[in-house]
Short mmCIF file of C-alpha atoms in Angstrom, two decimals:
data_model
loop_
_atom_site.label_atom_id
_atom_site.label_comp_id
_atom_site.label_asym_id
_atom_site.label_seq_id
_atom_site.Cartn_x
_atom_site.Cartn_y
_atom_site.Cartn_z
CA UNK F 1 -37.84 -24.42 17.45
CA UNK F 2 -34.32 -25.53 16.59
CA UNK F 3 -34.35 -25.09 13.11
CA UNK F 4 -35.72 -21.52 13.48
CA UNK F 5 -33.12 -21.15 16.22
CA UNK F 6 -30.41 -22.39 13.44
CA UNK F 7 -31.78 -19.77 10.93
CA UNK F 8 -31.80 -16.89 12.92
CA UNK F 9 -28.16 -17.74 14.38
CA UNK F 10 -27.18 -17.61 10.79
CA UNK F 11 -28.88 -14.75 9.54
CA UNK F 12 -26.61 -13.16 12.49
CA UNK F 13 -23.59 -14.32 11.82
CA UNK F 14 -23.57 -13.94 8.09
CA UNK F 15 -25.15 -10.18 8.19
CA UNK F 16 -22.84 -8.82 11.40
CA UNK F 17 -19.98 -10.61 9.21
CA UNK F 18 -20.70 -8.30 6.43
CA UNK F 19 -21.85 -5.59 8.12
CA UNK F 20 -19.01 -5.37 10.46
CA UNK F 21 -16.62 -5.85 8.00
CA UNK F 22 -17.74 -2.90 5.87
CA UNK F 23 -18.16 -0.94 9.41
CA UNK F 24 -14.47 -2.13 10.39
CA UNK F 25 -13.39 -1.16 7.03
CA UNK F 26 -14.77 2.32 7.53
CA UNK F 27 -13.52 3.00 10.63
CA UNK F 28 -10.02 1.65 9.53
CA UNK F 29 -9.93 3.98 6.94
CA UNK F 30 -10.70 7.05 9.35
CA UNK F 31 -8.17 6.38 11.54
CA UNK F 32 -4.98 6.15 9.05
CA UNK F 33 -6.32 8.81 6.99
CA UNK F 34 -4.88 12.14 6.70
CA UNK F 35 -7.35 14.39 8.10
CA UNK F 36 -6.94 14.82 12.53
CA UNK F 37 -10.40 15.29 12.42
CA UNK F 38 -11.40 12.00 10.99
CA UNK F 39 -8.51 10.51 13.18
CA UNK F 40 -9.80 11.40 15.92
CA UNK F 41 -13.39 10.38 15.24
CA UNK F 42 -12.58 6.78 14.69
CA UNK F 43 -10.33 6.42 17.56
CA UNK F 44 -12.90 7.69 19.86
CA UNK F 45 -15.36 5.16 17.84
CA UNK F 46 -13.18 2.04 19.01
CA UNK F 47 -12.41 3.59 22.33
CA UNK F 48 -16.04 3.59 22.85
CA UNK F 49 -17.20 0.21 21.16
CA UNK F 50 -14.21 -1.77 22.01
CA UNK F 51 -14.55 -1.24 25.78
CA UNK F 52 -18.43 -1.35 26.70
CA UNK F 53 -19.35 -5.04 26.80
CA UNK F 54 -21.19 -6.64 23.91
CA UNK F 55 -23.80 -7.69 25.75
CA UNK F 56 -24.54 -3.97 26.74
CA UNK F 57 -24.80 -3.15 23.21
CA UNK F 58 -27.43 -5.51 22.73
CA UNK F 59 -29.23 -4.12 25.68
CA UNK F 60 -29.10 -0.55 24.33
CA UNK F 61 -30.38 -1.18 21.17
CA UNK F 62 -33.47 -3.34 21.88
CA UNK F 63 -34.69 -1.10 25.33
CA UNK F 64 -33.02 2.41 24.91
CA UNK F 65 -32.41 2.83 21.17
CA UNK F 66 -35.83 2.60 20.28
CA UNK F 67 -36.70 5.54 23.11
CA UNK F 68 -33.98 7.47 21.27
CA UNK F 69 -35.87 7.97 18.37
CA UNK F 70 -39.05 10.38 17.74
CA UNK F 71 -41.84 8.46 19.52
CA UNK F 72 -43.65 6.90 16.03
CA UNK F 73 -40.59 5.36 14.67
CA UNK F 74 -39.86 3.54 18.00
CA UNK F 75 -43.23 2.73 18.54
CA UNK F 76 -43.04 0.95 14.87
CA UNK F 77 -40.15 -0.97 16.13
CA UNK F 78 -40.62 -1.74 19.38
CA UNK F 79 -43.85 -3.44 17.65
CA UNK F 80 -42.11 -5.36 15.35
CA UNK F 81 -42.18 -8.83 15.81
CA UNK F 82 -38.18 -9.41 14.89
CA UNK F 83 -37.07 -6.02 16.26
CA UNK F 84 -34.92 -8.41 18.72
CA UNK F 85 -33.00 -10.02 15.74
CA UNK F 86 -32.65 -6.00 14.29
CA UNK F 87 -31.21 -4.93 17.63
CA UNK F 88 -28.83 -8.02 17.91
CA UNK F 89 -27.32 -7.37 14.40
CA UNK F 90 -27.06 -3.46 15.36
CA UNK F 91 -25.27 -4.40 18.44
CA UNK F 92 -23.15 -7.37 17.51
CA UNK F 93 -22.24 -5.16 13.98
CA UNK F 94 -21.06 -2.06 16.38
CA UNK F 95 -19.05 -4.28 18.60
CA UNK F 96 -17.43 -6.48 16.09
CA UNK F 97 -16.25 -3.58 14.10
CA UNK F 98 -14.48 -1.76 16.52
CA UNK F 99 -11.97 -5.13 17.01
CA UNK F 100 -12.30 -5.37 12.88
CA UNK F 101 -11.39 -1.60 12.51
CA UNK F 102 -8.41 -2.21 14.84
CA UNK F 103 -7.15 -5.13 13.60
CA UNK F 104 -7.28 -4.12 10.27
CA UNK F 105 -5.37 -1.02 11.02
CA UNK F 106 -2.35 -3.15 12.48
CA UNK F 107 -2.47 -4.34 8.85
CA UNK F 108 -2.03 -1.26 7.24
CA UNK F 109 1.36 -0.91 9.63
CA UNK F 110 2.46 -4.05 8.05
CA UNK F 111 2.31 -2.22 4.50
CA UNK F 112 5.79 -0.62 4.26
CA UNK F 113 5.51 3.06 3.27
CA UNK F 114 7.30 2.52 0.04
CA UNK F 115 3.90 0.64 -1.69
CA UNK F 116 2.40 3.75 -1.37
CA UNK F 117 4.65 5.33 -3.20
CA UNK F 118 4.91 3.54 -5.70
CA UNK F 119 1.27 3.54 -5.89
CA UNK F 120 1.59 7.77 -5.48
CA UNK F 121 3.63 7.59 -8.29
CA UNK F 122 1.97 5.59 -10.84
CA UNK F 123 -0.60 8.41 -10.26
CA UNK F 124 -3.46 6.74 -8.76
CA UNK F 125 -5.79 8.81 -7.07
CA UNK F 126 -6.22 8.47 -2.89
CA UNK F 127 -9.32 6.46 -3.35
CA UNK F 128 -7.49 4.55 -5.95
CA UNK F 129 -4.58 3.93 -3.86
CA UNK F 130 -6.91 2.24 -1.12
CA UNK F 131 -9.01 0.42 -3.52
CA UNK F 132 -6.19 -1.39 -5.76
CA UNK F 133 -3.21 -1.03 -3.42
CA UNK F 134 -3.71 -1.25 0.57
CA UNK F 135 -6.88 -2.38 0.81
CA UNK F 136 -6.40 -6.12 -0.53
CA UNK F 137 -2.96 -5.81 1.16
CA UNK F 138 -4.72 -5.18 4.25
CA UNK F 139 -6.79 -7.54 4.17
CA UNK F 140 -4.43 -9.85 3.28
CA UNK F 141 -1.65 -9.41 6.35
CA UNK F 142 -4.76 -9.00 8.55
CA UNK F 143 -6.67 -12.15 7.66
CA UNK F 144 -5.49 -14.69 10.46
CA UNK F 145 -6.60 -12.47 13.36
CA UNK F 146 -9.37 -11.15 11.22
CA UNK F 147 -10.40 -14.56 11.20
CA UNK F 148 -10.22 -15.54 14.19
CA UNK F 149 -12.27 -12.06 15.34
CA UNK F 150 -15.16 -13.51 13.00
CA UNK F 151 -15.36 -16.62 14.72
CA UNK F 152 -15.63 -14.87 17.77
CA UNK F 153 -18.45 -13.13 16.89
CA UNK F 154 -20.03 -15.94 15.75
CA UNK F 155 -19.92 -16.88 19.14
CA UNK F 156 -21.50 -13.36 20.47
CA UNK F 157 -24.42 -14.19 18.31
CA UNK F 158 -25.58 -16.63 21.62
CA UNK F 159 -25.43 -13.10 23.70
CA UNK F 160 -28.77 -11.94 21.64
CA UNK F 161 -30.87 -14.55 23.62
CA UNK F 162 -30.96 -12.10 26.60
CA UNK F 163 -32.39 -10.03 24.28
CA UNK F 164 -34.96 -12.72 23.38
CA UNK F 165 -34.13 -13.04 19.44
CA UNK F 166 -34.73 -16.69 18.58
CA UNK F 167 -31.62 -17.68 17.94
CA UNK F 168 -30.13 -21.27 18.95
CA UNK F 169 -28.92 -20.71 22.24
CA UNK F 170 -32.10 -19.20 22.96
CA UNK F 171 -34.42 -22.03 21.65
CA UNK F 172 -31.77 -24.17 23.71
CA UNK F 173 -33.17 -22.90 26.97
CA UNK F 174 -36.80 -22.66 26.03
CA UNK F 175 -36.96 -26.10 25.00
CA UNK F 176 -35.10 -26.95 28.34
CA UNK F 177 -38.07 -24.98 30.07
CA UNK F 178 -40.91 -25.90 27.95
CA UNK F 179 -40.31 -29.98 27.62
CA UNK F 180 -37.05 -30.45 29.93
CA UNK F 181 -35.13 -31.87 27.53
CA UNK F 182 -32.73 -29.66 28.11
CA UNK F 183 -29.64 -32.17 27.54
CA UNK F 184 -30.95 -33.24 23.82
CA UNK F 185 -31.19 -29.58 22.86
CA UNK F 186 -28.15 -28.69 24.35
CA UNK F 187 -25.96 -31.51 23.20
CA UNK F 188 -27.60 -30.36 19.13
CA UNK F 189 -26.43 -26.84 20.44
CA UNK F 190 -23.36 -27.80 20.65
CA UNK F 191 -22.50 -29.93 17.97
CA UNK F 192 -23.92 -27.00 15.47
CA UNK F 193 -21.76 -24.51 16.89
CA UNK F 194 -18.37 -26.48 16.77
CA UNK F 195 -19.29 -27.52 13.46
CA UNK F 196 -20.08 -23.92 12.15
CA UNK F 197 -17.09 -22.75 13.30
CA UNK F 198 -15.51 -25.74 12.39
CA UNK F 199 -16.70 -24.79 8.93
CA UNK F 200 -15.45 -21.23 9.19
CA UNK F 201 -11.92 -21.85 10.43
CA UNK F 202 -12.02 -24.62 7.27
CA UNK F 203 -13.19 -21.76 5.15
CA UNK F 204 -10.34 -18.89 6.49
CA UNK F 205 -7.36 -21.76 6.20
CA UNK F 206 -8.70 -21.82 2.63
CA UNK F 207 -8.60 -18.65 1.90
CA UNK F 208 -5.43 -17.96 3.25
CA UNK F 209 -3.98 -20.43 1.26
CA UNK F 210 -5.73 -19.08 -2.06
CA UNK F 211 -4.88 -15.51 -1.33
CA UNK F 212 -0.92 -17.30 -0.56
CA UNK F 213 -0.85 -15.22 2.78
CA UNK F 214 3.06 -14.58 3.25
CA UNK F 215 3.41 -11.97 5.59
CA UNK F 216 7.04 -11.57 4.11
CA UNK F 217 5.94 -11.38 0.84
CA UNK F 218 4.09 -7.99 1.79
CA UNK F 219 6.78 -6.44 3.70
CA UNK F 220 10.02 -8.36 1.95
CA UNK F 221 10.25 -4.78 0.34
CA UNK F 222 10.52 -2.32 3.35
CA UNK F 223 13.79 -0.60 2.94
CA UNK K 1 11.83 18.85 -19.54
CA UNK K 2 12.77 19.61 -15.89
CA UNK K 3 14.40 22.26 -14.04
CA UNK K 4 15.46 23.10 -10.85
CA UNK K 5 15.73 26.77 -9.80
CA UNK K 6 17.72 27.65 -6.49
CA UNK K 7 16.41 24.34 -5.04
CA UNK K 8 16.80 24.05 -1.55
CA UNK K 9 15.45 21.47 1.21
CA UNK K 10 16.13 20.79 4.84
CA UNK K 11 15.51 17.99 7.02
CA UNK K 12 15.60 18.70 11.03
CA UNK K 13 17.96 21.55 10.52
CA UNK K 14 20.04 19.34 8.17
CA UNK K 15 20.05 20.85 4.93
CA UNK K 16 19.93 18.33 2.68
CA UNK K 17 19.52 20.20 -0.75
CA UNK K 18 21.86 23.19 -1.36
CA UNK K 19 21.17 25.55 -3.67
CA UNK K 20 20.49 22.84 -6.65
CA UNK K 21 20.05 24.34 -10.40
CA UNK K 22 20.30 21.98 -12.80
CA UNK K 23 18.36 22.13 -16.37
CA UNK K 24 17.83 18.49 -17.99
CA UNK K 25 16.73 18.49 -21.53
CA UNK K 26 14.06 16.27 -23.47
CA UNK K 27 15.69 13.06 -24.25
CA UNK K 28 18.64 14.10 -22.28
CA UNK K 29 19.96 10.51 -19.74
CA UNK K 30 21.21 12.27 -16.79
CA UNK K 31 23.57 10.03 -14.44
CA UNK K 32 23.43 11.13 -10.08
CA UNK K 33 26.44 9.85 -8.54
CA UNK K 34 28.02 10.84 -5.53
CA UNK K 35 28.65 9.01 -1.53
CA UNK K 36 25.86 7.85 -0.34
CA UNK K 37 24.18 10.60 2.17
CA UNK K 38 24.92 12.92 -1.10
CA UNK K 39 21.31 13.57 -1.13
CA UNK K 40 21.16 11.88 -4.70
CA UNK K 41 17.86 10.06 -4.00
CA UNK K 42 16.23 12.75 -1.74
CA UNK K 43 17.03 15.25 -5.08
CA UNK K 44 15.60 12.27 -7.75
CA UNK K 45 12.26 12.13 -4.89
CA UNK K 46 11.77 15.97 -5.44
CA UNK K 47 10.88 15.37 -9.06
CA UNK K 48 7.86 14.19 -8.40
CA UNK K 49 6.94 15.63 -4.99
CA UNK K 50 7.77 12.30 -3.18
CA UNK K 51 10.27 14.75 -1.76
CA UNK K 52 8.81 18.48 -0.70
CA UNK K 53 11.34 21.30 -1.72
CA UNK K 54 11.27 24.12 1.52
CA UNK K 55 13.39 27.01 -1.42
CA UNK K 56 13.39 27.73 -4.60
CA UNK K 57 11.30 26.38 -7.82
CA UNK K 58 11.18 22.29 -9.66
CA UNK K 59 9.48 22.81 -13.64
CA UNK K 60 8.38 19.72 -14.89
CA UNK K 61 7.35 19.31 -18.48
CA UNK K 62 6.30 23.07 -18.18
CA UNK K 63 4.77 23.11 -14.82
CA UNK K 64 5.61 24.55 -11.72
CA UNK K 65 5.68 22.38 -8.96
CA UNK K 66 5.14 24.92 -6.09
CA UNK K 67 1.76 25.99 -8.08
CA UNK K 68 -0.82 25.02 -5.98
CA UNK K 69 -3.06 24.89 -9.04
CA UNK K 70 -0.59 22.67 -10.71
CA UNK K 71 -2.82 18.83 -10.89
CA UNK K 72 -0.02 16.73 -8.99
CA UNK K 73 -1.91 13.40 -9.67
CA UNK K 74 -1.66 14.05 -13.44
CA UNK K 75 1.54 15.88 -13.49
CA UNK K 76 2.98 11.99 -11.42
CA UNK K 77 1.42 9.81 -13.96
CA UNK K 78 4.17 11.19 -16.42
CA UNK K 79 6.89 10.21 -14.32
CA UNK K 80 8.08 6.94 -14.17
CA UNK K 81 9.76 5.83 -11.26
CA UNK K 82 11.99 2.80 -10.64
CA UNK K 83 12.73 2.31 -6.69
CA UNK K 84 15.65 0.17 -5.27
CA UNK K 85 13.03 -2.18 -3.49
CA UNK K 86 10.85 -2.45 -6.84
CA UNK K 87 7.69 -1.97 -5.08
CA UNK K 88 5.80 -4.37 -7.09
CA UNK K 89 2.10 -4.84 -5.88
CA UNK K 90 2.93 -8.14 -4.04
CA UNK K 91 -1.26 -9.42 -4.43
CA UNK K 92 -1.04 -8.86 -7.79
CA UNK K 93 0.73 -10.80 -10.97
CA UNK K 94 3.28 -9.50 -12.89
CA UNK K 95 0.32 -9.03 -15.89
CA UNK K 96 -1.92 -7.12 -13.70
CA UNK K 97 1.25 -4.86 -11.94
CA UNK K 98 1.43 -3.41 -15.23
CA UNK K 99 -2.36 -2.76 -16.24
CA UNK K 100 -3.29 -1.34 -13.20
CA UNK K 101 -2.42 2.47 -13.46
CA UNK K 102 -3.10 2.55 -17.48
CA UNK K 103 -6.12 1.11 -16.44
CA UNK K 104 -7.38 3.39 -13.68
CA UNK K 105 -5.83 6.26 -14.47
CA UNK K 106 -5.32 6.30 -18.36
CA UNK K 107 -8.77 4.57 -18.69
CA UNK K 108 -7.58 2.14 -21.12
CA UNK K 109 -9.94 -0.92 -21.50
CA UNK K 110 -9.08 -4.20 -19.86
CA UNK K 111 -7.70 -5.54 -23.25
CA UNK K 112 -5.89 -2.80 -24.39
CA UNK K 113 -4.05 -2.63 -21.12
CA UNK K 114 -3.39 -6.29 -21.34
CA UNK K 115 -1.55 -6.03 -24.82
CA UNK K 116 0.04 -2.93 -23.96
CA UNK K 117 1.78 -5.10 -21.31
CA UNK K 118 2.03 -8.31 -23.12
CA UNK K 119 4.21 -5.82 -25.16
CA UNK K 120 6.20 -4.69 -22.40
CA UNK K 121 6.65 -8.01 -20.90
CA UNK K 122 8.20 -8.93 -24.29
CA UNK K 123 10.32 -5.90 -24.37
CA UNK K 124 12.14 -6.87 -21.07
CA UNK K 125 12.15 -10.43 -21.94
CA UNK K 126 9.53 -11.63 -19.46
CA UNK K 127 6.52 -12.73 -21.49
CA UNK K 128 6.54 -16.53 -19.57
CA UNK K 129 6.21 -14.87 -15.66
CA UNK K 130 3.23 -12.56 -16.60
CA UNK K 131 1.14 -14.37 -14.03
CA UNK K 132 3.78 -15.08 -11.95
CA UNK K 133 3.67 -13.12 -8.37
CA UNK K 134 6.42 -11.26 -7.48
CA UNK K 135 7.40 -13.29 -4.57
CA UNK K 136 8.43 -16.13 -7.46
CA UNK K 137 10.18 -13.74 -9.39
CA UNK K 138 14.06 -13.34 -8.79
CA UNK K 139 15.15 -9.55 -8.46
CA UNK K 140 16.17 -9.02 -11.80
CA UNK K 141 12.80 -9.86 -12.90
CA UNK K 142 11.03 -7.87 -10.10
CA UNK K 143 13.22 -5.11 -11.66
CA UNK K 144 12.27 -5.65 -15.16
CA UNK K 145 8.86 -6.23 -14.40
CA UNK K 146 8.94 -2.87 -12.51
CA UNK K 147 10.06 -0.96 -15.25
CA UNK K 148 7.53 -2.24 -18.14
CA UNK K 149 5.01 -1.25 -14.99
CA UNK K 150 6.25 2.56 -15.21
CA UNK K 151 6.78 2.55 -19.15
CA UNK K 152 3.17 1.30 -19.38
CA UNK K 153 1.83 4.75 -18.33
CA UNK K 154 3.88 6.05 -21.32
CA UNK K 155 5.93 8.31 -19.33
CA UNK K 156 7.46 11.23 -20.78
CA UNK K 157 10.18 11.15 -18.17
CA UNK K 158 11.39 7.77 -16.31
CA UNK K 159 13.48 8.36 -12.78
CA UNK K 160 15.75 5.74 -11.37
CA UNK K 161 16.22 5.43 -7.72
CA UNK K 162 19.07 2.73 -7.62
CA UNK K 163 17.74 0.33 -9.63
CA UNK K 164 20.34 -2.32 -9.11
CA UNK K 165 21.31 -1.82 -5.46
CA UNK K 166 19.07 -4.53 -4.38
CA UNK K 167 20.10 -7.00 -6.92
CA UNK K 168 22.89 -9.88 -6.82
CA UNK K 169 25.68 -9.08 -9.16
CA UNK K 170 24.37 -11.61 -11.57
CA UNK K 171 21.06 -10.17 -12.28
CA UNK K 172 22.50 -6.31 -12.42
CA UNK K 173 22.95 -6.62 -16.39
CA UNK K 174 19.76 -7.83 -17.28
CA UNK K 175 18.18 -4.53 -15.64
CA UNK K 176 20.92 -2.18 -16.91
CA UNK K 177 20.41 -3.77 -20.84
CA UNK K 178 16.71 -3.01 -20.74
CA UNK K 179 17.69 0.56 -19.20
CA UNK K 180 20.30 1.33 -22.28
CA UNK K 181 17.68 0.17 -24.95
CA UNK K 182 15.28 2.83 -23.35
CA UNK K 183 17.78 5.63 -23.24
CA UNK K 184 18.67 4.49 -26.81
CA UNK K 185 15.27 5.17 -27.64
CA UNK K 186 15.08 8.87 -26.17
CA UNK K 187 13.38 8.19 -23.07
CA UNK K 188 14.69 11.61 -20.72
CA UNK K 189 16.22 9.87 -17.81
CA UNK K 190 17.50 10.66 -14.52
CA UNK K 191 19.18 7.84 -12.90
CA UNK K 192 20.70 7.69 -9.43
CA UNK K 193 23.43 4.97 -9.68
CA UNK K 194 26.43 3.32 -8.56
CA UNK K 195 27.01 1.96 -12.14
CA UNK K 196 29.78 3.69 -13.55
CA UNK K 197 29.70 1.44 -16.25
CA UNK K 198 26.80 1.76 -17.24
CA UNK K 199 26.94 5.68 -16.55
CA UNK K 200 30.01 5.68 -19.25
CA UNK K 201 28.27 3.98 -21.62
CA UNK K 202 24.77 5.48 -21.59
CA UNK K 203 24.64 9.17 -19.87
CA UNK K 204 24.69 12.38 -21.47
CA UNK K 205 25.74 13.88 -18.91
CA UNK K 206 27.13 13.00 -15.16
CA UNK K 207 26.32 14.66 -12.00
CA UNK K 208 28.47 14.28 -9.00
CA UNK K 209 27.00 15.13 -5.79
CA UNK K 210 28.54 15.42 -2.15
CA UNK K 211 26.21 16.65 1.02
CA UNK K 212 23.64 17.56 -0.47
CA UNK K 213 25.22 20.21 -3.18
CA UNK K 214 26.43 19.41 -6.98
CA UNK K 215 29.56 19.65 -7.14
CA UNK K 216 30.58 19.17 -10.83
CA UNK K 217 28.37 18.56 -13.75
CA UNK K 218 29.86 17.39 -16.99
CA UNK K 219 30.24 14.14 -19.28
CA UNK K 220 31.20 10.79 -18.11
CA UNK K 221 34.87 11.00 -18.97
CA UNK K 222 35.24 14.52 -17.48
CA UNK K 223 33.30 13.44 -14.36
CA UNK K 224 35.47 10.26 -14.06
CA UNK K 225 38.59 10.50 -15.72
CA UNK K 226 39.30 14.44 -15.23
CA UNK K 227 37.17 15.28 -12.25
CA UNK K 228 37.89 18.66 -11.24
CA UNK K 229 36.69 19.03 -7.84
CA UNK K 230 38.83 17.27 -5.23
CA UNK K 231 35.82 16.07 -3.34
CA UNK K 232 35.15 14.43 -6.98
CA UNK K 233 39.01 13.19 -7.21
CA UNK K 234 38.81 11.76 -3.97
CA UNK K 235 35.38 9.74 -4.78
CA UNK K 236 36.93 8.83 -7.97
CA UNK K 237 39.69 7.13 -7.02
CA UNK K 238 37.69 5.13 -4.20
CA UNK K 239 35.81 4.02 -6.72
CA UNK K 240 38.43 2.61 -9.71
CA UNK K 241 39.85 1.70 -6.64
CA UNK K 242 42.78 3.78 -8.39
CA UNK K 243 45.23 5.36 -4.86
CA UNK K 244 45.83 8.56 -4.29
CA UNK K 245 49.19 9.91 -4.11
CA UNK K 246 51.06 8.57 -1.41
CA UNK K 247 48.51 5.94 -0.08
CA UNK K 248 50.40 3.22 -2.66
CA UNK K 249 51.49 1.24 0.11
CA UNK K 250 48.52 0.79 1.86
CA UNK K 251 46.26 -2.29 1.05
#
């Protein structure tokens, strides 16, 4: 029960990683763009996200999201046996992107104006400018609180036990309730999450040394 | 190669651009100097529609840059520019500063790109910092670097937005050498400076600018030995630090 409580904690945390990221991204992207419209659309998207509790996201998308949909396609889910783990990624990817989206966005402030034009006037395209130019910059001036954000979620993946997906704080209590050895399981509980995010502190210290994150190296040039 | 037409720009009722013709040949190195506030920069900017015009008509290279039909995107990847700051790509090596835009928007393969700026790196004496980032790089070589970056886009027009304000007064030559080899070569240049020097040596023709209007055009020994205008006079003799009548005795 632990070890499938181990898996499915990581299948969480490495797909709302991803997904959130490339959500975050997204959203990001709408709300520096140039369009009002699209403006508009992702602020209201973090306004929204950012402050309804996690944990009610999870809710809505194992009891109500299902309802949403026409009758045989939530039957279908509501069948399926890991529609629990589908709702927690759905929920945990929608509330981790809406910090991800923001704090990426306090990135792109960090960009002085100037790279873009330079990157205007090398004539790259708009896509190409984001792609190439403020993109990797972003990422870059936005990776130690983008980090941290990730380990946080890694955390939120424990929420998805009130939503009965098997994940380790879930098999924690069941094996409390089934056997009573609760302080075994919890004590391996706890050891696997400080080491994982142990691990993925290790992992963003790393990269941040790779990548040579000096904030003043990206904005030495604003004039 | 470009041409301004009654060119006129304002900036919170400030008008910034009055009334600018001016008609720069191909292969022609035109020098911008002027106080600071002149509107030098903001009139380099318009070139390439970093800088919206609000009168009047910029022709670049034949096209009209008011045209809404006229492809802005292509129209910028003939214009070099070379910004006080350098604006390197600061992820991104010296190597792959210069490949990007021939790259992405010229579509040259990954090793074509690569010797085009192996070239280039030669050509401004920087083939040993080609994967160096610029945050190792001094300003001189930022500068350098900056410039292979535009000429690697084959340009047919390079603009120079104070290329050696930012630099110590050591490094200023190395950037103003590789910039009189290129106007040796025939490269049409406009070049917003503070150099006279260099303006002397290499422009075809000097254009003094004061709030936002030109003043006098003409070549560098009319502009700074025989300046006409006293607005000119004045700036001139700030600058060789020469007095004006009567001001001998001050310091």
């Amino acid at each position: 029960m632990m070890k499938t409580g181990v898996k499915i904690t990581l299948l969480l945390l490495v797909t709302t990683s991803i997904t959130s990221l490339l959500l975050g991204t997204f959203i990001a992207v709408m709300r520096i763009s140039r369009s009002r419209f699209l403006r508009a659309c992702g602020t209201l998207y973090v306004e929204i996200f950012r402050n309804i509790p996690g944990l009610f996201w999870l809710l809505f998308f194992y009891f109500l999201f299902p309802e949403l949909l026409p009758p045989e396609i939530g039957a279908k889910l509501n069948g399926y046996l890991y529609y629990p783990v589908v709702a927690g990624i759905l929920g945990l990817t929608v509330d981790n992107a809406s910090y991800v989206s923001d704090i990426l966005r306090s990135g792109r402030l960090a960009i002085p104006h100037s790279q873009r034009e330079a990157a205007i006037s090398a004539g790259l395209s708009r896509m190409q400018q984001y792609f190439h130019v403020l993109l990797p910059q972003m990422y870059r001036a936005a990776l130690p609180p983008l980090g941290t954000r990730m380990v946080h979620n890694f955390k939120n993946t424990s929420l998805c036990m009130a939503i009965t997906a098997p994940e380790l704080t879930w098999a924690t209590q069941q094996i409390e309730s089934l056997t009573f050895r609760g302080i075994e399981a919890t004590a391996l509980a706890t050891l696997f999450y400080i080491a994982l995010a142990g691990v993925m502190i290790t992992l963003i210290v790393t990269l941040e040394k790779i990548l040579k994150i000096d904030i003043s190296s990206i904005t030495h040039s604003r004039s | 190669m470009i041409k301004f037409i009654n060119t006129n720009k304002w900036f919170n009722n400030r008008h910034i651009l009055k009334n600018i013709n001016l008609d720069i040949a191909k292969g022609e190195v035109i020098v911008i100097c002027g106080p600071s506030g002149a509107g030098k920069s903001t009139l380099l900017r318009t070139i390439n529609k970093l800088e919206q015009i609000d009168d009047g008509e910029i022709i670049v290279d034949g096209m009209y840059l008011s045209d809404p039909k006229t492809n802005l995107t292509s129209l910028r990847a003939e214009i070099g520019v070379v910004f006080q700051q350098f604006n390197l790509y600061p992820h991104k090596t010296a190597l792959k500063n210069i490949t990007l835009a021939p790259r992405k928007v010229r579509g040259l393969s990954k090793r074509q790109a690569r010797e085009r700026a192996i070239k280039l790196l030669e050509r401004v004496g920087l083939t040993h910092r080609k994967d160096a980032y610029p945050v190792q790089m001094s300003g001189g070589e930022q500068q350098r670097v900056a410039i292979a970056r535009s000429l690697a886009m084959e340009p047919k027009v390079m603009l120079f937005d104070e290329p050696t304000s930012a630099l110590d007064p050591e490094l200023i030559n190395e950037v103003l050498d590789v910039m009189t080899s290129l106007a040796r070569e025939g490269m049409t240049m406009v070049v917003v400076t503070h150099e006279i020097g260099f303006a002397q040596k290499v422009a075809d023709r000097v254009v003094f600018m004061d709030e936002g209007e030109i003043l006098e055009v003409g070549s560098p020994p009319d502009i700074f030995l025989n300046p006409k205008h006293p607005r000119t006079k004045e700036f001139m003799s700030k600058v060789f630090h020469i007095p004006v009548f009567g001001d001998a005795e001050e310091e």
